Coordinates of C-alpha atoms in Angstrom, one line a residue:
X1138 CA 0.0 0.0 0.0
X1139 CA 1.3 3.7 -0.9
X1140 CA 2.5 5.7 2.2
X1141 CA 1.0 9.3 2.4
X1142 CA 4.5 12.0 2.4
X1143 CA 2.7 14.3 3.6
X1144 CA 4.5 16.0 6.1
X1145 CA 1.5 17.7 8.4
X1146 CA 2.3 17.8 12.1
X1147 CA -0.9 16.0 12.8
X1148 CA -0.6 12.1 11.9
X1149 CA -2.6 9.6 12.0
X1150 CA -1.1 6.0 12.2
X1151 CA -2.4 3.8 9.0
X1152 CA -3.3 0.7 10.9
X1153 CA -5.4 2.2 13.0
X1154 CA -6.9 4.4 10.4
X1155 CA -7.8 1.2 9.1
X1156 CA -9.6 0.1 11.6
X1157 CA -11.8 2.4 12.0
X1158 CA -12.7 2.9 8.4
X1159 CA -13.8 -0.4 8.9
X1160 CA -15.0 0.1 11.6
X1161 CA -17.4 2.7 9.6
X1162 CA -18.5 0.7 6.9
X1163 CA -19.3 -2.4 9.0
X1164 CA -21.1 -0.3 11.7
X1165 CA -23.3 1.2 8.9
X1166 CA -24.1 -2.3 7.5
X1167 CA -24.9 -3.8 11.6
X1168 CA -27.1 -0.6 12.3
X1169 CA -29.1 -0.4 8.3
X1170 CA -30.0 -4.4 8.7
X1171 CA -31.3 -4.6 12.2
X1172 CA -33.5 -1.0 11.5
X1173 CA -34.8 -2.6 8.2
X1174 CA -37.6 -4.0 9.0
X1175 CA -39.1 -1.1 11.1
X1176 CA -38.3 1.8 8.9
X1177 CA -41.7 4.5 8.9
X1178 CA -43.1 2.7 12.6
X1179 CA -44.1 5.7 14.4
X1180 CA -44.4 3.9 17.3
X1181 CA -41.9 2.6 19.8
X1182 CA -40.4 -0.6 18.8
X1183 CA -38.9 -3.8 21.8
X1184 CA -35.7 -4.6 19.4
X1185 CA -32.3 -6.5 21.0
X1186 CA -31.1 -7.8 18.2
X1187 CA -32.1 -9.1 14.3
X1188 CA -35.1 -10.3 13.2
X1189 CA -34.6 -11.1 9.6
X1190 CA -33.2 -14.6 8.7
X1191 CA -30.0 -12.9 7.5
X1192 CA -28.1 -15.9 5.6
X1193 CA -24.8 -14.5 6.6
X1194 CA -25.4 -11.2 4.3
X1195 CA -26.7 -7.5 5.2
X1196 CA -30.0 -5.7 4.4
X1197 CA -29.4 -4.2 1.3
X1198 CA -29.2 0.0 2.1
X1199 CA -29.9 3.1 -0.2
X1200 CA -27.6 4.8 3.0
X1201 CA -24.6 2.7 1.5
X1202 CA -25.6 2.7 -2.2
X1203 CA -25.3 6.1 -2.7
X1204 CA -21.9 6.5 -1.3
X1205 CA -20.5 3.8 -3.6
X1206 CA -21.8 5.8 -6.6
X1207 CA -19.6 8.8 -4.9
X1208 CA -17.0 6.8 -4.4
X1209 CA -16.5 5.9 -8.1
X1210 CA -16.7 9.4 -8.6
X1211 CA -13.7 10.5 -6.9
X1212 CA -11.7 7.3 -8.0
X1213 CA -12.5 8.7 -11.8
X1214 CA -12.2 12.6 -11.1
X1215 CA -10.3 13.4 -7.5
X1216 CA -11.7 14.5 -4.8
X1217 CA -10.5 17.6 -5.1
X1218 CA -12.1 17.7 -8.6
X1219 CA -16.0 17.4 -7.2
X1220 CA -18.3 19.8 -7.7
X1221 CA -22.0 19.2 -7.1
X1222 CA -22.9 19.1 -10.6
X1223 CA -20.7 16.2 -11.4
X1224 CA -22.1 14.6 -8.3
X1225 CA -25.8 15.0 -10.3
X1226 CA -24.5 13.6 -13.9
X1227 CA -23.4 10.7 -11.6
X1228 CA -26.9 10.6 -10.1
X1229 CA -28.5 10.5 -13.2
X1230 CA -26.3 7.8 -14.6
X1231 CA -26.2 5.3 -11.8
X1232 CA -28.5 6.0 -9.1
X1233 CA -31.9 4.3 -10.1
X1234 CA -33.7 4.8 -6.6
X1235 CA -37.1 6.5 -7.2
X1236 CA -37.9 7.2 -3.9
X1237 CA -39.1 11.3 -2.6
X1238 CA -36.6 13.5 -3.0
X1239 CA -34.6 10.9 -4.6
X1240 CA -37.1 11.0 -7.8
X1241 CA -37.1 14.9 -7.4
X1242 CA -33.5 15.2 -7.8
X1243 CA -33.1 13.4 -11.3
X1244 CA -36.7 15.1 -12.4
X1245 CA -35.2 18.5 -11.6
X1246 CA -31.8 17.7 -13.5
X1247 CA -33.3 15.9 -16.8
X1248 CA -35.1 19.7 -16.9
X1249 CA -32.0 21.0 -16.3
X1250 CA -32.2 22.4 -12.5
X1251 CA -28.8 21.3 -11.6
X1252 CA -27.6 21.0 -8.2
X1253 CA -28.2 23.5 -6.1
X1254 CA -31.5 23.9 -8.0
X1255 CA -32.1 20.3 -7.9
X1256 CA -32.5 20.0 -4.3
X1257 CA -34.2 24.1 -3.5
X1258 CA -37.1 23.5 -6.8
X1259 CA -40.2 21.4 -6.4
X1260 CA -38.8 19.9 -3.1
X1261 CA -41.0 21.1 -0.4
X1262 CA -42.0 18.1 0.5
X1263 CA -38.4 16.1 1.3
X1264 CA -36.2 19.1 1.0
X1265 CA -35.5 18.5 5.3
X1266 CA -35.9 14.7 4.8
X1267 CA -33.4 11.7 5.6
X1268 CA -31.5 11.3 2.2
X1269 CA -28.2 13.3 2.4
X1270 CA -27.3 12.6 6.1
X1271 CA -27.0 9.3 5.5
X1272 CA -24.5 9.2 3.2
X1273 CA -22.0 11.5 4.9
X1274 CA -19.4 8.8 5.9
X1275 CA -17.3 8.6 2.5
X1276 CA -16.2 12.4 2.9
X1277 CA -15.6 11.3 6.7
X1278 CA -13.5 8.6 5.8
X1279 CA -11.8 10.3 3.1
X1280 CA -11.2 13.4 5.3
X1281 CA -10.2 12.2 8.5
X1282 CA -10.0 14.9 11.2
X1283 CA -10.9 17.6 9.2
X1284 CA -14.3 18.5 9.8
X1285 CA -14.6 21.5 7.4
X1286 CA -13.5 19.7 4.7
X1287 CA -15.8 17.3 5.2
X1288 CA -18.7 19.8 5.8
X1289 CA -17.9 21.2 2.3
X1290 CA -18.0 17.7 0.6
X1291 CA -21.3 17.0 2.3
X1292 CA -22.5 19.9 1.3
X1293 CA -22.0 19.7 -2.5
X1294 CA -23.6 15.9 -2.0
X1295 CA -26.4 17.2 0.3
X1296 CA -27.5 20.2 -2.3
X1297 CA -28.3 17.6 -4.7
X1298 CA -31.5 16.7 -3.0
X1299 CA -32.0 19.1 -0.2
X1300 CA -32.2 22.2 0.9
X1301 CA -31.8 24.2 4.3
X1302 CA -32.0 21.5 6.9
X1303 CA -31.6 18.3 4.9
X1304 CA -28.2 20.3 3.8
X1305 CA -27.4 21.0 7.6
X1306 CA -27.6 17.6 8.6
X1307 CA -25.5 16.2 6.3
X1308 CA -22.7 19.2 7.2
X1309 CA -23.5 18.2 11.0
X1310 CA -23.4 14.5 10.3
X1311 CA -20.1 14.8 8.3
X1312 CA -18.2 16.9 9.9
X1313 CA -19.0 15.2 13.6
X1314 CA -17.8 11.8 11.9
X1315 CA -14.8 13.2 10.3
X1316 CA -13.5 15.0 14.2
X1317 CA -14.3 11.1 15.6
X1318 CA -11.4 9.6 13.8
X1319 CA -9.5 12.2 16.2
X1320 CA -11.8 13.0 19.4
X1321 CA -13.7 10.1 21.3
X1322 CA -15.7 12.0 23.6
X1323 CA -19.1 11.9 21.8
X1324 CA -20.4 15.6 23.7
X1325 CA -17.2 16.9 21.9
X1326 CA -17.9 15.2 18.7
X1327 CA -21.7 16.8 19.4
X1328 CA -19.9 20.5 19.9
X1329 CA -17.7 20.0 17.1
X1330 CA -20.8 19.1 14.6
X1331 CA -22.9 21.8 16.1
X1332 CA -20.0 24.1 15.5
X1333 CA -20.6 23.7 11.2
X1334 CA -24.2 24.4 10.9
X1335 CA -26.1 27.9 11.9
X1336 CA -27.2 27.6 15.3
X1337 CA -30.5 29.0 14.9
X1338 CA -31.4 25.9 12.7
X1339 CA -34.0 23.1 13.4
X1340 CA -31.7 20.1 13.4
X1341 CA -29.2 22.7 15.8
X1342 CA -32.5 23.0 17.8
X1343 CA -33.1 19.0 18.1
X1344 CA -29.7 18.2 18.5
X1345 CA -29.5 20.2 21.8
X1346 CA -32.7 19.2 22.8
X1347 CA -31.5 15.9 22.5
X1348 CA -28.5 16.7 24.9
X1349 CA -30.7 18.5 27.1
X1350 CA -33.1 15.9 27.6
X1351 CA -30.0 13.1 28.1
X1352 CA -28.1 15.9 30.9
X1353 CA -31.9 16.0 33.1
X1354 CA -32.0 12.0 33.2
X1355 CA -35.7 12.4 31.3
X1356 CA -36.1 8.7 30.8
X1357 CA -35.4 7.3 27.4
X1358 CA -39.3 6.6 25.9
X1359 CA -40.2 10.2 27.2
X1360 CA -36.7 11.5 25.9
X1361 CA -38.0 10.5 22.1
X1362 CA -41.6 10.9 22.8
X1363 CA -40.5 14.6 24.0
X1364 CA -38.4 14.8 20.3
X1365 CA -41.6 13.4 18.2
X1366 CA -43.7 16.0 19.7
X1367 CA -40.7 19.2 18.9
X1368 CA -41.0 18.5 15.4
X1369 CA -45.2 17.4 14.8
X1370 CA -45.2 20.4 12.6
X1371 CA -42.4 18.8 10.2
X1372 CA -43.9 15.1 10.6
X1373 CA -42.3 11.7 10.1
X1374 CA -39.5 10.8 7.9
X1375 CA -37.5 14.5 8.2
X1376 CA -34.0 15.3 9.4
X1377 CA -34.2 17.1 12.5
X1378 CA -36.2 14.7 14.3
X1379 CA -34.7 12.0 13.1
X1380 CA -30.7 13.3 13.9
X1381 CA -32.1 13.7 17.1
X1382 CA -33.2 10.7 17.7
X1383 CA -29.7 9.2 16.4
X1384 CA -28.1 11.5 19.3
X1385 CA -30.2 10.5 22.3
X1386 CA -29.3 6.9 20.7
X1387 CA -25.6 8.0 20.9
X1388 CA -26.2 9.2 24.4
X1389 CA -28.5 7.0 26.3
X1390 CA -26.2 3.7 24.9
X1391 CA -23.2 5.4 26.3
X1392 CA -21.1 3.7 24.4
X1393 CA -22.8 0.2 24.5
X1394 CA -22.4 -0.4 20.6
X1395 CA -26.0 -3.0 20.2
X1396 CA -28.2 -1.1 23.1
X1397 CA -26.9 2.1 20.8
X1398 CA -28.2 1.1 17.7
X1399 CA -31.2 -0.7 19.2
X1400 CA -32.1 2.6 21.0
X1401 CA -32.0 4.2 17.5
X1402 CA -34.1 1.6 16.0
X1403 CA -36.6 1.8 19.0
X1404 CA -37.2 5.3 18.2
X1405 CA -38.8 4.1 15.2
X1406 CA -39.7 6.5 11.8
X1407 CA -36.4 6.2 10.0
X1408 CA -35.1 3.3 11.3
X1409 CA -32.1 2.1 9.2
X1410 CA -31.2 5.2 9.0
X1411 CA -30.8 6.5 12.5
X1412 CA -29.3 2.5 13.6
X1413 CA -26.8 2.8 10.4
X1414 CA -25.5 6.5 11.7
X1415 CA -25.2 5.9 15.1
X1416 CA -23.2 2.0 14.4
X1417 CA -21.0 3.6 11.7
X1418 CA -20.1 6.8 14.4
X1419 CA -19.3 4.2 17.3
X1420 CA -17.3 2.1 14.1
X1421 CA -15.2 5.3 14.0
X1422 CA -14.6 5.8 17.6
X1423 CA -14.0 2.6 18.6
X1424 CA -12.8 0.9 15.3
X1425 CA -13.9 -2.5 13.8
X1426 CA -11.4 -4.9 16.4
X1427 CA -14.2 -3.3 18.9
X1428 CA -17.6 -4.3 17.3
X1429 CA -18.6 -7.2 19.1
X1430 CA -18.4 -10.2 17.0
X1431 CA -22.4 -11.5 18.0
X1432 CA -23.4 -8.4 15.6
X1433 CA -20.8 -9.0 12.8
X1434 CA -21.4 -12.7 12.2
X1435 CA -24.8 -13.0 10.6
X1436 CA -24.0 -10.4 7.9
X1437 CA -20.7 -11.0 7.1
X1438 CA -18.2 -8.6 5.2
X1439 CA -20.7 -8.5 1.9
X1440 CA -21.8 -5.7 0.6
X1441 CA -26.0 -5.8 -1.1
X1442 CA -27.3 -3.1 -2.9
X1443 CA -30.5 -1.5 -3.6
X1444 CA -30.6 2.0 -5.0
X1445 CA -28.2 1.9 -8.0
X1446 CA -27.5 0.8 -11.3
X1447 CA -24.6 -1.6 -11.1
X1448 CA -23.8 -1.8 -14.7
X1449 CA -20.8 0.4 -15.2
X1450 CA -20.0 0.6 -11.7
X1451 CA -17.6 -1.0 -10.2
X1452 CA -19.0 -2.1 -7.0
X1453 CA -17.1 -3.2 -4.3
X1454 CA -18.1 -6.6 -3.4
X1455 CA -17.1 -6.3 0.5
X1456 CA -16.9 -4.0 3.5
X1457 CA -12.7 -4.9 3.2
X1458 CA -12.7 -3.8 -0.4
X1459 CA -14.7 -0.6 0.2
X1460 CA -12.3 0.5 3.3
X1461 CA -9.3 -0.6 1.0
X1462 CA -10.6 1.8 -1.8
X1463 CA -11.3 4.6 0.5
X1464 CA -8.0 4.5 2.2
X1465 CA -6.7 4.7 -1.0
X1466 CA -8.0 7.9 -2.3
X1467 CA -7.6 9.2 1.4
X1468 CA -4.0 8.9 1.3
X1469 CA -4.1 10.6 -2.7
X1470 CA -5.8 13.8 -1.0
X1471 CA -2.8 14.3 1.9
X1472 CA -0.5 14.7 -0.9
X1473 CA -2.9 16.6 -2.9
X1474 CA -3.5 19.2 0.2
X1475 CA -1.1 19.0 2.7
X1476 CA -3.2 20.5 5.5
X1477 CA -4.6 17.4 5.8
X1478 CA -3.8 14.8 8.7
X1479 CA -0.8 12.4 7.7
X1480 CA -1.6 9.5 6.9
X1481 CA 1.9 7.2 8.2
X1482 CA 3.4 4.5 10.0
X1483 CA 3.7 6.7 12.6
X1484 CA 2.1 6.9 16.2
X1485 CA -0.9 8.8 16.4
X1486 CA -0.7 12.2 17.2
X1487 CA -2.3 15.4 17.3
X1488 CA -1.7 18.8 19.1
X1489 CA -3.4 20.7 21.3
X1490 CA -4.2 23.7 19.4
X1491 CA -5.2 21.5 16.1
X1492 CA -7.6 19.6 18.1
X1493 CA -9.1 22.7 19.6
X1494 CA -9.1 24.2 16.5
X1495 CA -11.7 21.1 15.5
X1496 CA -14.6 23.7 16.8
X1497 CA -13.9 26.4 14.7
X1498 CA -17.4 27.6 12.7
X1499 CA -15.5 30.7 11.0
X1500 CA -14.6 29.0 7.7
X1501 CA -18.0 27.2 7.0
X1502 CA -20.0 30.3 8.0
X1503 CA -18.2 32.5 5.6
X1504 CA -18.1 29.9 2.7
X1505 CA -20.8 27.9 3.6
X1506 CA -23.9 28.8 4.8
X1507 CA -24.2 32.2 2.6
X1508 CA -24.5 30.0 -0.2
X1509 CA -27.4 30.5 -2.3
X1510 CA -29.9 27.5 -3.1
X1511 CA -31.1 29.2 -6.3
X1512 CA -27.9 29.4 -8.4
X1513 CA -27.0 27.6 -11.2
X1514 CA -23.0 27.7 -12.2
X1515 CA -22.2 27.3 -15.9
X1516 CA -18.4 26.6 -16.8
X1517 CA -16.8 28.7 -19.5
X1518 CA -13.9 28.1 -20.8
X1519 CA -12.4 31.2 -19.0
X1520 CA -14.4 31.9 -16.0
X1521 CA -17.5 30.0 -13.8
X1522 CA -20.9 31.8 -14.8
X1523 CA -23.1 32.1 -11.7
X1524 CA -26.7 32.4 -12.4
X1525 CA -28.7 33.6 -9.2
X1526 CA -32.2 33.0 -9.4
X1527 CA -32.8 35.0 -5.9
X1528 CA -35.7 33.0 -4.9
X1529 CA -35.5 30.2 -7.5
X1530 CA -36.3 29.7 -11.1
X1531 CA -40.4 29.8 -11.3
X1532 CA -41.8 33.1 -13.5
X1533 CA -44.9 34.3 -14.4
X1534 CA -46.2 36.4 -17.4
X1535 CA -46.1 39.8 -17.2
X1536 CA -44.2 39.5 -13.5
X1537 CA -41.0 40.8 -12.7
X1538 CA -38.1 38.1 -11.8
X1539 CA -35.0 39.0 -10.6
X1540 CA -31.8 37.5 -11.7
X1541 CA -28.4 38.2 -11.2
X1542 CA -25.6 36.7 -12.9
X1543 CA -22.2 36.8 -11.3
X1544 CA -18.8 35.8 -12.8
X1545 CA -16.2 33.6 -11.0
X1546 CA -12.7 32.1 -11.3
X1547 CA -12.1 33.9 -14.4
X1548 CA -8.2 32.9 -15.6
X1549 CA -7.6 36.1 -16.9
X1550 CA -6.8 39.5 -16.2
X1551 CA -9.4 42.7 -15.6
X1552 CA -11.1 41.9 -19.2
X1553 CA -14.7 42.8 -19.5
X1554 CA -17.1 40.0 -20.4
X1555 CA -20.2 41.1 -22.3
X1556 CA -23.7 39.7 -21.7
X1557 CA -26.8 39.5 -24.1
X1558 CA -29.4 37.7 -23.4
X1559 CA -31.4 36.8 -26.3
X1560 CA -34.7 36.7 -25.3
X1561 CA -38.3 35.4 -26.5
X1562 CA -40.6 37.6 -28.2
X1563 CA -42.5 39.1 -25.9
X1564 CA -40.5 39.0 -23.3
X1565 CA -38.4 41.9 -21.6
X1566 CA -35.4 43.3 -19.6
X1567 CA -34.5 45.8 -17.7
X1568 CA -32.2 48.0 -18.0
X1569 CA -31.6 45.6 -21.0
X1570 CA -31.3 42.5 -22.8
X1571 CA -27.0 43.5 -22.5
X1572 CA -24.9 44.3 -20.1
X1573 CA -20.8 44.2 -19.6
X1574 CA -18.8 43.4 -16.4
X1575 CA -15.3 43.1 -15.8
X1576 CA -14.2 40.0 -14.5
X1577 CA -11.6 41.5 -11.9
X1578 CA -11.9 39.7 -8.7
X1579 CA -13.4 42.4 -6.1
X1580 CA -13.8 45.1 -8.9
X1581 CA -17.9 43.9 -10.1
X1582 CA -19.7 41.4 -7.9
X1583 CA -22.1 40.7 -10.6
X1584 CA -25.1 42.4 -12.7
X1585 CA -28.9 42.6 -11.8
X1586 CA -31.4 42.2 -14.5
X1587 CA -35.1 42.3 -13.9
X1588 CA -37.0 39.5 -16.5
X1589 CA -40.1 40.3 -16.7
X1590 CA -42.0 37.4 -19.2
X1591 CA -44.3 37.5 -22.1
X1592 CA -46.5 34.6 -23.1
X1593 CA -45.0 31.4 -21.9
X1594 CA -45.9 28.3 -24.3
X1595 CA -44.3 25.7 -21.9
X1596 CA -43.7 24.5 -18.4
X1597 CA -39.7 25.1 -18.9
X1598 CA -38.0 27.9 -21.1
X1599 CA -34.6 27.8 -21.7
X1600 CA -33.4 31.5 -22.3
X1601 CA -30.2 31.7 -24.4
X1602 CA -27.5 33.9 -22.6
X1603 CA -24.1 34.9 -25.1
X1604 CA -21.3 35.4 -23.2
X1605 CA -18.4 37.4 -25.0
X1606 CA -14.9 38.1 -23.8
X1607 CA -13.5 41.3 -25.0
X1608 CA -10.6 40.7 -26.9
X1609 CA -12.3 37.6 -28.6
X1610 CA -15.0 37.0 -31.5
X1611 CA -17.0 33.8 -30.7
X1612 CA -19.6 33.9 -28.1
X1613 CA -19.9 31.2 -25.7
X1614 CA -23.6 30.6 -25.3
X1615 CA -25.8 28.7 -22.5
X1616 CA -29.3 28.2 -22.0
X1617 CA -30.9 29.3 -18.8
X1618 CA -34.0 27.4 -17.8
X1619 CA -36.9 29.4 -16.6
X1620 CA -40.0 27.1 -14.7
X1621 CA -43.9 28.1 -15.2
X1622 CA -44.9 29.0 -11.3
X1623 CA -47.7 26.2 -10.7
X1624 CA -46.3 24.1 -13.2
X1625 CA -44.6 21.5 -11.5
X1626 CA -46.4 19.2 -8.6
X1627 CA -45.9 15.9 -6.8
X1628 CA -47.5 12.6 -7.4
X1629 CA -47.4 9.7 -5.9
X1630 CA -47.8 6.6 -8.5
X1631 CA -49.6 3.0 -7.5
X1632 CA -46.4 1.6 -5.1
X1633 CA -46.6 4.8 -3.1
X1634 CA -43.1 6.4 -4.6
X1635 CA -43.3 10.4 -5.3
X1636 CA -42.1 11.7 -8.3
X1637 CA -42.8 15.2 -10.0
X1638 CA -45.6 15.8 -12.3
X1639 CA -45.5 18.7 -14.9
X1640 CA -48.3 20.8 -16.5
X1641 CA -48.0 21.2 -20.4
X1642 CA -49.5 23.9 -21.5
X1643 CA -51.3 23.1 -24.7
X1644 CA -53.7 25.9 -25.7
X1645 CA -54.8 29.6 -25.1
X1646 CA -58.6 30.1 -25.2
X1647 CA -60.2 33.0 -24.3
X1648 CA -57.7 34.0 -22.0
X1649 CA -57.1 30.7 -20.1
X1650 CA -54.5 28.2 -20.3
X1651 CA -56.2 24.3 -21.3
X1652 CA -53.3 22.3 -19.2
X1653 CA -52.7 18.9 -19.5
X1654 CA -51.4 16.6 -16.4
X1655 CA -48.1 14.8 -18.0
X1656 CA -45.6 12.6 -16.6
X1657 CA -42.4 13.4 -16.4
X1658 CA -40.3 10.3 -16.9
X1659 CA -37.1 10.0 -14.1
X1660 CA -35.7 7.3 -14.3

């Protein structure tokens, strides 16, 4: 196996790296079999311990799937080379699962919402649900003991499908697992997690609830009952309640791994979810020599799979394979960024300062959570072109929209790039259909238009927009899409799965538009 040279101060030894990466994956696949069978109870369950007829292989777990499909991503691209919009033409290509804001996601994209959009549009109903949380260990494991880079990660996976607090838990979820392959304490690992998402959130709300409730010895059925009743105005299946629950899991088992993740899966709604956390975060703490062996024996090391498309995807067949493949990338990025822990041969060690330094907020707040859910980046071959939407993409004829668009990492020096939007007759702009804006970092943040639509013939518009550097002849060109306000609703079909619906607009009579229900096809 490669040995990082990375020559950080902070190292972690490789063995025991190992472990608990392992430790990870195998937790996740102990805590998503036993909650199987119980996911979307909303009442209490009496679980100790499996009830399936396993067959010496795991409950196959959409929690897991996902993260292989992110995995091949980075093997192909480098971490270091993700962006969320490669992380959604890797969802469309290999993730198949239809389910709620799983559907939404590849219905937003085949429109051409990319991620953010894809999470923020036509979401309300699983934008704060389970789907991005648990699938945060890969940037863990790939990042351990940095929290913030882990945050970022999560958050470029997270924006795919969610928005506000299903992106917040993922960042919490993340960032606490990455800080466990260096802190044990779990209130630290709480602290540290807290310290990444804005504390006036929901899931910042449940997680300290959940605390609270563990530090006044409120017994453990009340504890959740009081948790269920703090979030009846979101309902079942949604992140903050469910995080919470994963907490008081964490807390009450106090450090028991099976009463842990049979607390989790006693809490009921999410089940596999909230068991598969909480085992892959003890995994991490106490690494995979510590699982007891009564858990690990009728699963085995296999890995099953559920939610994606395995052709073309190079699945690993095994929890050993999957920690192998992780390490292996993990120890790419410490020579890729040095500031990373060393991976070595060496003891562990970490300093003082760098471990306190674990519950600094100040870089995610600045970079990440000011980041807009409504923009849509386009790549030039000079620059990033930012679209901000504002408050998303959905117009109406004859009222005003506001859009700014915004240029970023341009590779060249204080030239002016000139705008024209090209628009459909009918339509308007204000102060025009052109605009210019030099590309000097600091010098032009962006340029504010105000659309304001004519007659709309369809539930998506794609607006051409010419971009021209000075200096150079050809126009690069991209296509903004523009969504009919009303246009777009969720339906479930005949096995209870959500996807999006679309209005066509057909015909104009008499001053009314004759829509027609269609189908939009996901998958």
């Amino acid at each position: 196996m490669q040995i990082s040279v990375n020559v950080s101060p902070q190292h972690m030894n490789l063995d025991e790296y190992r472990d608990k990466v392992l430790g990870c994956w195998m937790g996740k696949n102990i805590g998503g079999t036993l909650g199987a069978p119980f996911e979307n109870t909303q009442q209490m369950n009496d679980v100790h311990f499996y009830t399936q007829d396993l067959k010496g292989q795991p409950e196959p777990n959409d929690d897991l799937d996902l993260q292989l499909v992110w995995l091949q991503a980075i093997e192909e691209h480098g971490l270091y080379n993700i962006t969320p919009r490669l992380l959604g033409e890797y969802w469309m290509n290999h993730i198949v699962g239809p389910w709620n804001e799983y559907g939404v996601c590849k219905a937003n994209i085949a429109a051409g919402l990319y991620p953010p959009l894809s999470g923020s549009c036509n979401n309300d109903m699983w934008k704060y649900s389970n789907g991005a949380w648990i699938r945060s260990e890969v940037w863990a494991c790939m990042l351990p003991g940095s929290p913030d880079e882990a945050a970022k990660f999560a958050y470029m996976d997270s924006c795919c499908d969610h928005t506000g607090e299903g992106v917040y838990a993922e960042m919490f979820t993340a960032s606490l697992e990455a800080a466990a392959f260096v802190v044990s304490d779990v209130r630290e690992l709480i602290s540290i997690g807290l310290s990444k998402i804005p504390p006036e959130s929901r899931l910042a709300e449940n997680v300290k609830l959940a605390c609270e409730l563990y530090d006044t010895k409120v017994e453990f059925s009340e504890a959740r009952n009081r948790i269920v009743e703090a979030n009846k105005d979101l309902g079942w299946f949604q992140a903050p309640g469910n995080i919470a629950f994963t907490i008081i899991a964490i807390l009450y088992g106090e450090g028991d791994f099976g009463k842990t993740i049979c607390l989790a899966t006693n809490c009921g709604d999410d089940t596999d979810c909230t068991a598969a956390t909480a085992g892959a975060i003890l995994g991490i703490i106490h690494g995979r020599k510590a699982l007891p062996q009564k858990w690990i024996e009728p699963i085995g090391d296999s890995i099953q799979t559920v939610a994606i498309n395995r052709f073309n995807l190079d699945v690993p067949a095994s929890v050993t394979e999957l920690t192998d493949r992780v390490i292996s990338q993990a120890l790419d990025n410490c020579n890729y960024n040095r500031k990373l822990v060393a991976l070595d041969e060496r003891p562990t060690e970490f300093t003082a300062d760098f471990q306190a330094s674990l519950n600094d907020s100040e870089w995610v707040k600045t970079r990440l959570w000011s980041l807009s859910p409504y923009d849509l980046v386009f790549d030039l071959p000079y620059a990033e072109l930012s679209v901000d939407y504002q408050d998303g993409p959905e117009i109406e004829e004859g009222v005003d929209k506001k859009i700014r668009v915004i240029i970023r990492n341009a590779n060249h020096r204080e030239q002016l790039m000139h705008l024209n939007w090209e628009l459909p007759e009918g339509w308007t702009m204000l102060p025009g259909p052109s605009a210019s804006l030099n590309s000097k970092k600091g010098l032009q943040p962006g340029v504010d238009f105000v659309l304001r639509p004519g007659p709309i013939h369809s539930v998506y518009t794609y607006v051409p927009l010419k971009v021209t550097l000075s200096g150079r002849m050809n126009p690069v060109g991209v296509h903004v899409p523009f969504q009919l306000k009303g246009g777009v609703q969720h339906c479930a079909n005949s096995a209870g799965d959500w996807h999006l619906a679309y209005w066509d607009e057909r015909t104009r009579a008499l001053g009314r538009l004759d829509r027609t229900k269609v189908k939009l096809q996901i998958s």
